PDB file of C-alpha atoms in Angstrom:
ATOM      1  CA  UNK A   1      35.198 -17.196 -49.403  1.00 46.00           C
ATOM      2  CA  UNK A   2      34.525 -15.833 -45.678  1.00 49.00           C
ATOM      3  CA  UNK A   3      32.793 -12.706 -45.592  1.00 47.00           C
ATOM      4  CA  UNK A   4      33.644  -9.689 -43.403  1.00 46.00           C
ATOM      5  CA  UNK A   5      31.771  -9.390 -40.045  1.00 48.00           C
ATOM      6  CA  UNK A   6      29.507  -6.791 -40.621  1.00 45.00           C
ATOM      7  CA  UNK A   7      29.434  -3.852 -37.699  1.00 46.00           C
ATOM      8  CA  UNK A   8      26.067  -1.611 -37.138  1.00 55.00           C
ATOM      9  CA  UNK A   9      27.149   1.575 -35.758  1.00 67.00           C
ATOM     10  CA  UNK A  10      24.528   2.639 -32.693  1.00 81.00           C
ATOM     11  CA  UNK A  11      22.527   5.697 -34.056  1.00 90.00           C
ATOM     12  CA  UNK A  12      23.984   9.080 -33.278  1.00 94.00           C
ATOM     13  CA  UNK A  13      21.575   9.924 -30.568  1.00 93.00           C
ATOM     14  CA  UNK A  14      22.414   6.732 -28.950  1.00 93.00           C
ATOM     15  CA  UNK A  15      26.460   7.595 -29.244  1.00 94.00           C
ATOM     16  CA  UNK A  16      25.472  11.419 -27.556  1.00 95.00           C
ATOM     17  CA  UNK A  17      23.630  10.155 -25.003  1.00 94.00           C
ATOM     18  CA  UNK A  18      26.757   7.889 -24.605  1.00 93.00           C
ATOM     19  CA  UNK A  19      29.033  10.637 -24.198  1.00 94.00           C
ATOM     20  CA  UNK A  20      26.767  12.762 -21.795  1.00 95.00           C
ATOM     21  CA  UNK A  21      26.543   9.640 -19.835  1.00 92.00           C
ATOM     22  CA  UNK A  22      29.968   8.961 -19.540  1.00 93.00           C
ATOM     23  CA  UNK A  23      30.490  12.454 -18.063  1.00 92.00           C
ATOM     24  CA  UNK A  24      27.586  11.652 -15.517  1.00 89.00           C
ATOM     25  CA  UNK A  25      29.261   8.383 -14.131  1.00 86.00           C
ATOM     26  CA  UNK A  26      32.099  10.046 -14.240  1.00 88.00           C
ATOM     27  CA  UNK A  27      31.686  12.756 -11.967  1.00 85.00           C
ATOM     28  CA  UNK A  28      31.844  15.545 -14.597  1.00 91.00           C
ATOM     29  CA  UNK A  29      28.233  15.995 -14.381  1.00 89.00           C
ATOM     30  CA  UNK A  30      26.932  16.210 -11.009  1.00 85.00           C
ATOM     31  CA  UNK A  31      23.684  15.524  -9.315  1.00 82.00           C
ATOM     32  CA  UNK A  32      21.590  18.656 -10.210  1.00 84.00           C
ATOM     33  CA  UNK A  33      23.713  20.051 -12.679  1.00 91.00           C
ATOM     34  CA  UNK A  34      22.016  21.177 -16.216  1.00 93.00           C
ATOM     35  CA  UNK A  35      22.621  18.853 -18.880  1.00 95.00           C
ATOM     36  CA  UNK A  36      23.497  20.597 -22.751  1.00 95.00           C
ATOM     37  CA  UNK A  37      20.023  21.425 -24.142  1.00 94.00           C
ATOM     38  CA  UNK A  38      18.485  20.624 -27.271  1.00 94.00           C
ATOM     39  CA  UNK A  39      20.064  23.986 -29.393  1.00 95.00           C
ATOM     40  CA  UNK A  40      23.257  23.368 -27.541  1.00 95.00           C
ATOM     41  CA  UNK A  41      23.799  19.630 -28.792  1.00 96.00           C
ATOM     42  CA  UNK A  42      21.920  20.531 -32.644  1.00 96.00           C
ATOM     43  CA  UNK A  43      25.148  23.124 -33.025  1.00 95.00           C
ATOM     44  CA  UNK A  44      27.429  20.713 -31.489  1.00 95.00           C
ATOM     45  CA  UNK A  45      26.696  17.763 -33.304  1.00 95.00           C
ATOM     46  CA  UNK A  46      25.124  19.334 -36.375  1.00 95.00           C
ATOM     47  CA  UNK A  47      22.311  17.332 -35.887  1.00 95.00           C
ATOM     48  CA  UNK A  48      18.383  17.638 -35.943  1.00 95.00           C
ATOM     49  CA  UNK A  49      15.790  18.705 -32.950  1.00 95.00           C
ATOM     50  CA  UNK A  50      14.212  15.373 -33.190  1.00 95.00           C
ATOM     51  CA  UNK A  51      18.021  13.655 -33.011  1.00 95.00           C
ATOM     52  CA  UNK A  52      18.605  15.920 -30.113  1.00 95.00           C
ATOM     53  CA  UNK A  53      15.712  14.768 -28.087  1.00 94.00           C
ATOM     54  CA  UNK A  54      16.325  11.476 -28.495  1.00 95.00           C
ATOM     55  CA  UNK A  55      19.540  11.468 -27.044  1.00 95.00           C
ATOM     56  CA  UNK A  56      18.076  13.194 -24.125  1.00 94.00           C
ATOM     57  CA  UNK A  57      15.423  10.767 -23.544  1.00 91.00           C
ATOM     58  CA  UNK A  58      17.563   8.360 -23.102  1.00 90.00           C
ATOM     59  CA  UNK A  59      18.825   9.377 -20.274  1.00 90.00           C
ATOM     60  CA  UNK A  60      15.679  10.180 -19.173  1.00 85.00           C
ATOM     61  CA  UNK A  61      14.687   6.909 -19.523  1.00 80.00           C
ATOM     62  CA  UNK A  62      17.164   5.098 -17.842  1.00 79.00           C
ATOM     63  CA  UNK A  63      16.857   7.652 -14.947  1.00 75.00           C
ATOM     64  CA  UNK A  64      19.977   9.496 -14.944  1.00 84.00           C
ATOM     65  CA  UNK A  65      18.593  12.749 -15.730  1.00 86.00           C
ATOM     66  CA  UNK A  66      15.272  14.613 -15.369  1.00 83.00           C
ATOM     67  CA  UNK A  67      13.247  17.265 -17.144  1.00 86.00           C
ATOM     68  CA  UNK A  68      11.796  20.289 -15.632  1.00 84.00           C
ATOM     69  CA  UNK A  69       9.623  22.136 -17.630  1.00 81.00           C
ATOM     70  CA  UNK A  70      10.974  25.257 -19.049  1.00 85.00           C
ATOM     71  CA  UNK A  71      14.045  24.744 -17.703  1.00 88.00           C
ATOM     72  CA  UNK A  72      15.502  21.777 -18.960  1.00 92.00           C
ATOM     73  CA  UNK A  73      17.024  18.269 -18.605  1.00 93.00           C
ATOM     74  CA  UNK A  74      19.191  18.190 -14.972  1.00 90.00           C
ATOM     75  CA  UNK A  75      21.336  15.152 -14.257  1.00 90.00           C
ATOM     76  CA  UNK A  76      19.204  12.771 -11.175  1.00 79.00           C
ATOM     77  CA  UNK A  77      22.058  10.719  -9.666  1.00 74.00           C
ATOM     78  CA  UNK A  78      21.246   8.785  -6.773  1.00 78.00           C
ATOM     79  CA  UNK A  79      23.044   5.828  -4.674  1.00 78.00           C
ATOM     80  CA  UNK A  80      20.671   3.094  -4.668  1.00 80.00           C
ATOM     81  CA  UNK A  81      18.800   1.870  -2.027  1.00 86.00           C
ATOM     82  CA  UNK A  82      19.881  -1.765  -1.226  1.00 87.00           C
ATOM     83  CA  UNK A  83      16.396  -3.545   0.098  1.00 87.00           C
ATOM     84  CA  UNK A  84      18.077  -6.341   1.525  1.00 85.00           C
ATOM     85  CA  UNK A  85      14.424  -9.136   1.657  1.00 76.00           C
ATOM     86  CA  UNK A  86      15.450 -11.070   4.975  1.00 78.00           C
ATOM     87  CA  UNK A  87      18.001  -9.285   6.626  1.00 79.00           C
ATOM     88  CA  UNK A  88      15.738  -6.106   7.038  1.00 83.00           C
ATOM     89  CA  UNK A  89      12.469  -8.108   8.562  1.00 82.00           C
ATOM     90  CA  UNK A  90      15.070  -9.896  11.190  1.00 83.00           C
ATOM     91  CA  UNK A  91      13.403 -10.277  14.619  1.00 84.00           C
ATOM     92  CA  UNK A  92      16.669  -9.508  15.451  1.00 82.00           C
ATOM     93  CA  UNK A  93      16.045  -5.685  13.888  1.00 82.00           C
ATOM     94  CA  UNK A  94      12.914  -4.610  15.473  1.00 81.00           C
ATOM     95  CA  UNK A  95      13.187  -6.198  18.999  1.00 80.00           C
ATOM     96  CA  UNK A  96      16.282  -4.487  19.268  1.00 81.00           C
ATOM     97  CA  UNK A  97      14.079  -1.484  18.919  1.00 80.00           C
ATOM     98  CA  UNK A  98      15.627  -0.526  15.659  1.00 78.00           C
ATOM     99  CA  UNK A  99      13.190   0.682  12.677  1.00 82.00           C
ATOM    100  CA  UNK A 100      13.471  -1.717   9.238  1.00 81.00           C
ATOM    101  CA  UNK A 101      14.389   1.702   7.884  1.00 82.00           C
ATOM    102  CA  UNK A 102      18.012   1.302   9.645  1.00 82.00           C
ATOM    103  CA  UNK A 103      18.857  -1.622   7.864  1.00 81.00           C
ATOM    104  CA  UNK A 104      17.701  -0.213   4.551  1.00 83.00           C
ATOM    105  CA  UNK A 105      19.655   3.042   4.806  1.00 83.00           C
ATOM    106  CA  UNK A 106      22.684   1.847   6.468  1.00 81.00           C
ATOM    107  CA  UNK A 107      22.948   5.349   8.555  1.00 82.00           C
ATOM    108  CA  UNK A 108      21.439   7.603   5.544  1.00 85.00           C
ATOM    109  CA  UNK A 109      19.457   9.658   6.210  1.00 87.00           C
ATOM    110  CA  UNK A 110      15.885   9.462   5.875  1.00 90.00           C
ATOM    111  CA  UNK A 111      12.408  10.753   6.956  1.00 93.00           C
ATOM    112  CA  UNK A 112       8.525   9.894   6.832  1.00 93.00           C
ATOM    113  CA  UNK A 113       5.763  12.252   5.638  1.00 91.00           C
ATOM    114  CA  UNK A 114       2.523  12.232   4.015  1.00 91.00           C
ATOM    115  CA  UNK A 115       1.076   9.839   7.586  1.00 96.00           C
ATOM    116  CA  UNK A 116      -2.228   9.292   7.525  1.00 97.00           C
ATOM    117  CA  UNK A 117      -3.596   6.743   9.837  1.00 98.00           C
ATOM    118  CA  UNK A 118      -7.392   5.641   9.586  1.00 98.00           C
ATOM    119  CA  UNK A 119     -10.090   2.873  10.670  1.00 98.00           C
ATOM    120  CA  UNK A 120     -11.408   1.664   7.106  1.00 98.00           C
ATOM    121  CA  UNK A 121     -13.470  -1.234   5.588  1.00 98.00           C
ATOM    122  CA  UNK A 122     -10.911  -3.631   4.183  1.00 97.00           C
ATOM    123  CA  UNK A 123     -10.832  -4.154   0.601  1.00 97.00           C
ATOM    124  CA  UNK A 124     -11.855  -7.679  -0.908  1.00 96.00           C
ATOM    125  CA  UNK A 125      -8.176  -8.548  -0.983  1.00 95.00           C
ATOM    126  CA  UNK A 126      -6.971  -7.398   2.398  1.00 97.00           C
ATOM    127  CA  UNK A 127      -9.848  -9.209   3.914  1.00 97.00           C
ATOM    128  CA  UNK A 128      -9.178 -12.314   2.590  1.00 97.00           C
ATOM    129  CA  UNK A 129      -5.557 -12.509   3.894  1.00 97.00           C
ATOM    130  CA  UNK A 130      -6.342 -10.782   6.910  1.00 98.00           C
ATOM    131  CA  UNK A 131     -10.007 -12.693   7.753  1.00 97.00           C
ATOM    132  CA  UNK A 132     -11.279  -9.273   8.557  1.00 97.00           C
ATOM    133  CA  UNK A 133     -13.889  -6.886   7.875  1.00 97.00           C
ATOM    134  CA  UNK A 134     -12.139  -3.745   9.204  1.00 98.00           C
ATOM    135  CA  UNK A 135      -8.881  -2.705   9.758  1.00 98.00           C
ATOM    136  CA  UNK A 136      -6.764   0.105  10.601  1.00 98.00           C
ATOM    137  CA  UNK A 137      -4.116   1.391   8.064  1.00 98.00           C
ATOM    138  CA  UNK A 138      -1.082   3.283   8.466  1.00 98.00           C
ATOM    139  CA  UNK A 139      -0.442   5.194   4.983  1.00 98.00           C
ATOM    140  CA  UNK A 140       3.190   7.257   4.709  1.00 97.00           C
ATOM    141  CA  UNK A 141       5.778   7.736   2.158  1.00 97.00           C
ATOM    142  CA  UNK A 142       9.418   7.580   2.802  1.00 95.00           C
ATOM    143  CA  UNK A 143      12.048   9.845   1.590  1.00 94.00           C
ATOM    144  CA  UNK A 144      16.062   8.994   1.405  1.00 92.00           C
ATOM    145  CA  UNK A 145      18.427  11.835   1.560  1.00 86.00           C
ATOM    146  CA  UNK A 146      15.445  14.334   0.786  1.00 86.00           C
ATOM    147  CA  UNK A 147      14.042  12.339  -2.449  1.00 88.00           C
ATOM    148  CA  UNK A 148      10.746  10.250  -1.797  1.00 94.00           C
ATOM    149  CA  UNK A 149      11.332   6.445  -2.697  1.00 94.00           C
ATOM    150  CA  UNK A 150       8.727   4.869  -1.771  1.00 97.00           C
ATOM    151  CA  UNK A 151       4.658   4.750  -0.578  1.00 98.00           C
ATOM    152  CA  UNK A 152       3.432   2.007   1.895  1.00 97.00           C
ATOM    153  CA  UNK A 153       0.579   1.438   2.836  1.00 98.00           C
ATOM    154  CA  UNK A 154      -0.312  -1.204   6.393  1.00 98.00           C
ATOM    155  CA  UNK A 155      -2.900  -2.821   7.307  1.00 98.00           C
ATOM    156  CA  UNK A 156      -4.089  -4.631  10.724  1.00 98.00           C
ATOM    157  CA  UNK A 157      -7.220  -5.926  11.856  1.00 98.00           C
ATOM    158  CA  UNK A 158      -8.972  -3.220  13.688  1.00 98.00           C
ATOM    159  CA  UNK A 159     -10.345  -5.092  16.952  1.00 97.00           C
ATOM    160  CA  UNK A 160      -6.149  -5.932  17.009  1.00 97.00           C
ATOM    161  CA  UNK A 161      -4.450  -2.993  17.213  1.00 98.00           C
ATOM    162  CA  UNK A 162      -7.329  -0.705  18.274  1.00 97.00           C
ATOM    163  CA  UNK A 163      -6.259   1.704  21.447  1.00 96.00           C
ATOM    164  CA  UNK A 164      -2.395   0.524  20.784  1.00 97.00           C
ATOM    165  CA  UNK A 165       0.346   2.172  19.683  1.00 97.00           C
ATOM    166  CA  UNK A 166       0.040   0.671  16.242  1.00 97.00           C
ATOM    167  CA  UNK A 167      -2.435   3.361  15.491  1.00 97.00           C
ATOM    168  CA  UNK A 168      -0.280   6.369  16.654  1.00 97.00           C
ATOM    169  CA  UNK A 169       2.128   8.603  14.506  1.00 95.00           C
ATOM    170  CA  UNK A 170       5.016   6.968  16.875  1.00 95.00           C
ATOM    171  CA  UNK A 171       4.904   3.612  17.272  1.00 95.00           C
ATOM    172  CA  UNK A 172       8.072   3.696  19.836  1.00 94.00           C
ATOM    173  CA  UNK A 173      11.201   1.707  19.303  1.00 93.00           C
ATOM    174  CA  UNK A 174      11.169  -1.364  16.639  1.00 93.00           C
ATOM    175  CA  UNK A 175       8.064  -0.159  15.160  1.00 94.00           C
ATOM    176  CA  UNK A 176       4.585  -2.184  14.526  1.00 96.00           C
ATOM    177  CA  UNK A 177       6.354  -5.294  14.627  1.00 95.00           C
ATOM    178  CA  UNK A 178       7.373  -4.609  18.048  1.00 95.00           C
ATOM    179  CA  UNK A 179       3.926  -3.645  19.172  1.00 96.00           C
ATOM    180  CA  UNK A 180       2.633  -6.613  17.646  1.00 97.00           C
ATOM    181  CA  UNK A 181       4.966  -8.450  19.871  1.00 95.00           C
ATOM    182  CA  UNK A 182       3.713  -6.513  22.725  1.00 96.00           C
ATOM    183  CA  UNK A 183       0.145  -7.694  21.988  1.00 96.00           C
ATOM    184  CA  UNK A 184       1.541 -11.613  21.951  1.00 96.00           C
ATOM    185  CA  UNK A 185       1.803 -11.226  18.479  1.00 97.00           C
ATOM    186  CA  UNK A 186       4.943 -11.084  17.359  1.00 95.00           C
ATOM    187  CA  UNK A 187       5.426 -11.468  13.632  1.00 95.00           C
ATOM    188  CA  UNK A 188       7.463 -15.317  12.692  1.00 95.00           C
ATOM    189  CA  UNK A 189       6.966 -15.644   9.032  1.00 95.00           C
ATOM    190  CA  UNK A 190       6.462 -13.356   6.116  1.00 95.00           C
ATOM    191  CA  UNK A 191       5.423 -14.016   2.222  1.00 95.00           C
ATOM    192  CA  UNK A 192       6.267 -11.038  -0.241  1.00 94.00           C
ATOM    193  CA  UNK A 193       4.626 -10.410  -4.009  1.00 95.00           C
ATOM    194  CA  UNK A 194       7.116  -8.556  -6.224  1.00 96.00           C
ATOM    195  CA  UNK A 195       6.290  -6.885  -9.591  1.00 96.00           C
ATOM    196  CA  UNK A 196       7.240  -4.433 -11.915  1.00 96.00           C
ATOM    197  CA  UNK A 197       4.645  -1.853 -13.502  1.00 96.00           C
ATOM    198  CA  UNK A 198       3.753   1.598 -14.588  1.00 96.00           C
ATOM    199  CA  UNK A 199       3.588   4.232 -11.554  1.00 96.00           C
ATOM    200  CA  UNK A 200      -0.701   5.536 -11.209  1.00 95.00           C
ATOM    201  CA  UNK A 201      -0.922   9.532 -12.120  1.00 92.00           C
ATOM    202  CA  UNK A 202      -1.287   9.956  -7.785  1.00 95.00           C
ATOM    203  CA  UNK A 203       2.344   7.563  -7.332  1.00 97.00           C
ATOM    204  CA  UNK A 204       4.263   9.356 -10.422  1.00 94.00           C
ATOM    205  CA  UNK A 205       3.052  13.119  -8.483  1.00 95.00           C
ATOM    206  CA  UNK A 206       4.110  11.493  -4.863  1.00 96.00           C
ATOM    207  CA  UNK A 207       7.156   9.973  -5.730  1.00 95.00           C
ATOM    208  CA  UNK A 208       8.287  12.670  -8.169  1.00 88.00           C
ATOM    209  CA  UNK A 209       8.955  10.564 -11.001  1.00 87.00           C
ATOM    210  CA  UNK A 210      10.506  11.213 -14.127  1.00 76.00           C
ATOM    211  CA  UNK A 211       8.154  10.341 -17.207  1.00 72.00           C
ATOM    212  CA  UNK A 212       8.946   6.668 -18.231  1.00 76.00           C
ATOM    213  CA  UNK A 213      10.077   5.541 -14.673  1.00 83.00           C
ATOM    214  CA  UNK A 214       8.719   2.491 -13.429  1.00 92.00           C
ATOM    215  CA  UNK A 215       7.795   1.622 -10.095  1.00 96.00           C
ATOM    216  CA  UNK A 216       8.101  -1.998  -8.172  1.00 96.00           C
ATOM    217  CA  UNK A 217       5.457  -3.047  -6.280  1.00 97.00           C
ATOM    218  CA  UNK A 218       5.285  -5.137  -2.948  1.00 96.00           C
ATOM    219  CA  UNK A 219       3.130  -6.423  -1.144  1.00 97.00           C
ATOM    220  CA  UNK A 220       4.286  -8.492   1.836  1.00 96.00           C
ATOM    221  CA  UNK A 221       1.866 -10.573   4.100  1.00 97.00           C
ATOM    222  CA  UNK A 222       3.228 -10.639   8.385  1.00 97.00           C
ATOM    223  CA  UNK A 223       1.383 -14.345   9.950  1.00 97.00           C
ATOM    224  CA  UNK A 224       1.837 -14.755  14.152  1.00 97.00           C
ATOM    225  CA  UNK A 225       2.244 -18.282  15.380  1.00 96.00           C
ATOM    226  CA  UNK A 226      -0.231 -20.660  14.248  1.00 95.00           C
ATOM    227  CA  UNK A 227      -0.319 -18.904  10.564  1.00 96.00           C
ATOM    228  CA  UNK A 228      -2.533 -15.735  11.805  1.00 96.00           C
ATOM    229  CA  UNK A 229      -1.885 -12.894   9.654  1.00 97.00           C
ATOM    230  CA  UNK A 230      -1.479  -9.999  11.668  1.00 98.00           C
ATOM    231  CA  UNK A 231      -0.669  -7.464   8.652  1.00 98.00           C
ATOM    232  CA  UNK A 232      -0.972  -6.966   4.905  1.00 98.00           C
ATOM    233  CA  UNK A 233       1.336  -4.142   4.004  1.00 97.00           C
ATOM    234  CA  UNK A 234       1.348  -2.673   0.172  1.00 98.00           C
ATOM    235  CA  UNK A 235       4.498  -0.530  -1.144  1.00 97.00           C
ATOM    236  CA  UNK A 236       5.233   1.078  -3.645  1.00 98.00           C
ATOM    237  CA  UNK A 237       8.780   1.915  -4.682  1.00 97.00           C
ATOM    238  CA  UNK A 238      10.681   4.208  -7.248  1.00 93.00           C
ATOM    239  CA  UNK A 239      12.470   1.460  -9.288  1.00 91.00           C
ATOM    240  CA  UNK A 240      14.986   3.950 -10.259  1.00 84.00           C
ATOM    241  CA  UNK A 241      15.956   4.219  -6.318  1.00 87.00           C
ATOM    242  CA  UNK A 242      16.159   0.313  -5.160  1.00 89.00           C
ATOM    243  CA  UNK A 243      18.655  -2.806  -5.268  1.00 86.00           C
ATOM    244  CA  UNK A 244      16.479  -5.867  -4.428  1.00 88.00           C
ATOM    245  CA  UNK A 245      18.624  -8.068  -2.769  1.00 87.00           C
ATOM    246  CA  UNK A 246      17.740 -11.947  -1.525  1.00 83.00           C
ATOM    247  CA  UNK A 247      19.853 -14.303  -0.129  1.00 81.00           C
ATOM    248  CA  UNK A 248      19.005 -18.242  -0.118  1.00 78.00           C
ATOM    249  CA  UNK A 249      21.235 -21.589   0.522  1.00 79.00           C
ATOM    250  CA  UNK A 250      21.157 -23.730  -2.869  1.00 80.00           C
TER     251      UNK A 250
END
């Protein structure tokens, strides 16, 4: 005798947080807009507080909505970011004097705050890639269409890029990779680290991140002609934000 499939039926908060997610994606819920709160969906649903949270954290958690205290739980829709790995460090970007940032945003708009720019001792890491004591570091975070997305953090050997424009708040057209090429250093080969983790207490208040968000970190390594590494550069992006995209011949 063959036995009936048997079907498990999601848990009701999971099958809410379906619903208020369908209305999200589908436009019914716009960015900003106040999703039902926690009395609203107990009397709609005739369910429980705890029930009602759950269904809320869900979307929480898979960053479509955020909480603000005392308020409540407001829809956080937002069109990816698509980080496209070679395309975006292309000579062919910064010696045209465009920024990386142009190919990232694809004519969105976007701004840098936070710069700090200071001569420091290099940390055990950075001066093993770099073959430096000091260095100067360029520290900013970068926010798309008014939401900050990601923290970066360069650095150069100091006897380098001291008295340049590398270590000025505008670096001119193309950026530091152009001023590197200035300096007969021009950039021909970067290595990238990629990995997932938990956002520090200072990243989740920077980036504005909803509880539970994750961040991806990168850390990408710029080498001159004859293998000289010219920068170390550490980043730190809201996961929630970015599309990593590479591109590679089998």
């Amino acid at each position: 005798m063959t036995e009936s499939p048997v079907h498990h039926e999601s848990p009701i908060y999971r099958r809410i947080a379906g619903r208020l997610r369908d209305q999200i994606l589908s436009g019914a819920l716009g960015d900003g807009d106040r999703l039902p709160g926690e009395n609203a969906l107990m009397n709609e649903y005739g369910i429980a507080r705890a029930t009602a949270r759950q269904a809320l954290a869900v979307l929480i958690n898979e960053g479509l909505a955020v909480p603000k205290r005392g308020s409540g739980v407001y829809v956080r829709l937002f069109r990816p970011i698509r980080r496209h790995g070679s395309r975006r460090l292309s000579r062919e970007q910064w010696a045209q004097g465009l920024a990386i940032w142009d190919s990232d945003t694809r004519g969105r708009s976007y701004t840098v705050d936070e710069l700090r720019i200071v001569r420091e001792t290099a940390s055990e890491q950075i001066a093993r890639v770099l073959g430096v004591e000091e260095v100067w570091v360029r520290r900013r975070r970068y926010s798309v269409d008014g939401r900050p997305v990601q923290l970066a953090a360069s650095c150069f050997p100091a006897d380098l890029v001291e008295g340049t424009a590398v270590v000025l708040p505008d670096t001119g057209p193309g950026g530091v990779y152009a001023r590197l090429g200035d300096l007969g250093h021009a950039p021909v080969h970067f290595s990238e680290e990629v990995r997932a983790r938990m956002p520090l207490p200072g990243e989740t208040e920077l980036l504005n991140l909803p509880a539970g968000t994750p961040v991806i970190s990168v850390t990408r390594a710029a080498f001159a002609e004859g293998g000289v590494a010219v920068e170390v550069n550490e980043m730190t992006l809201d996961a929630a934000s970015y599309v990593l995209q590479y591109d590679f011949d089998a």
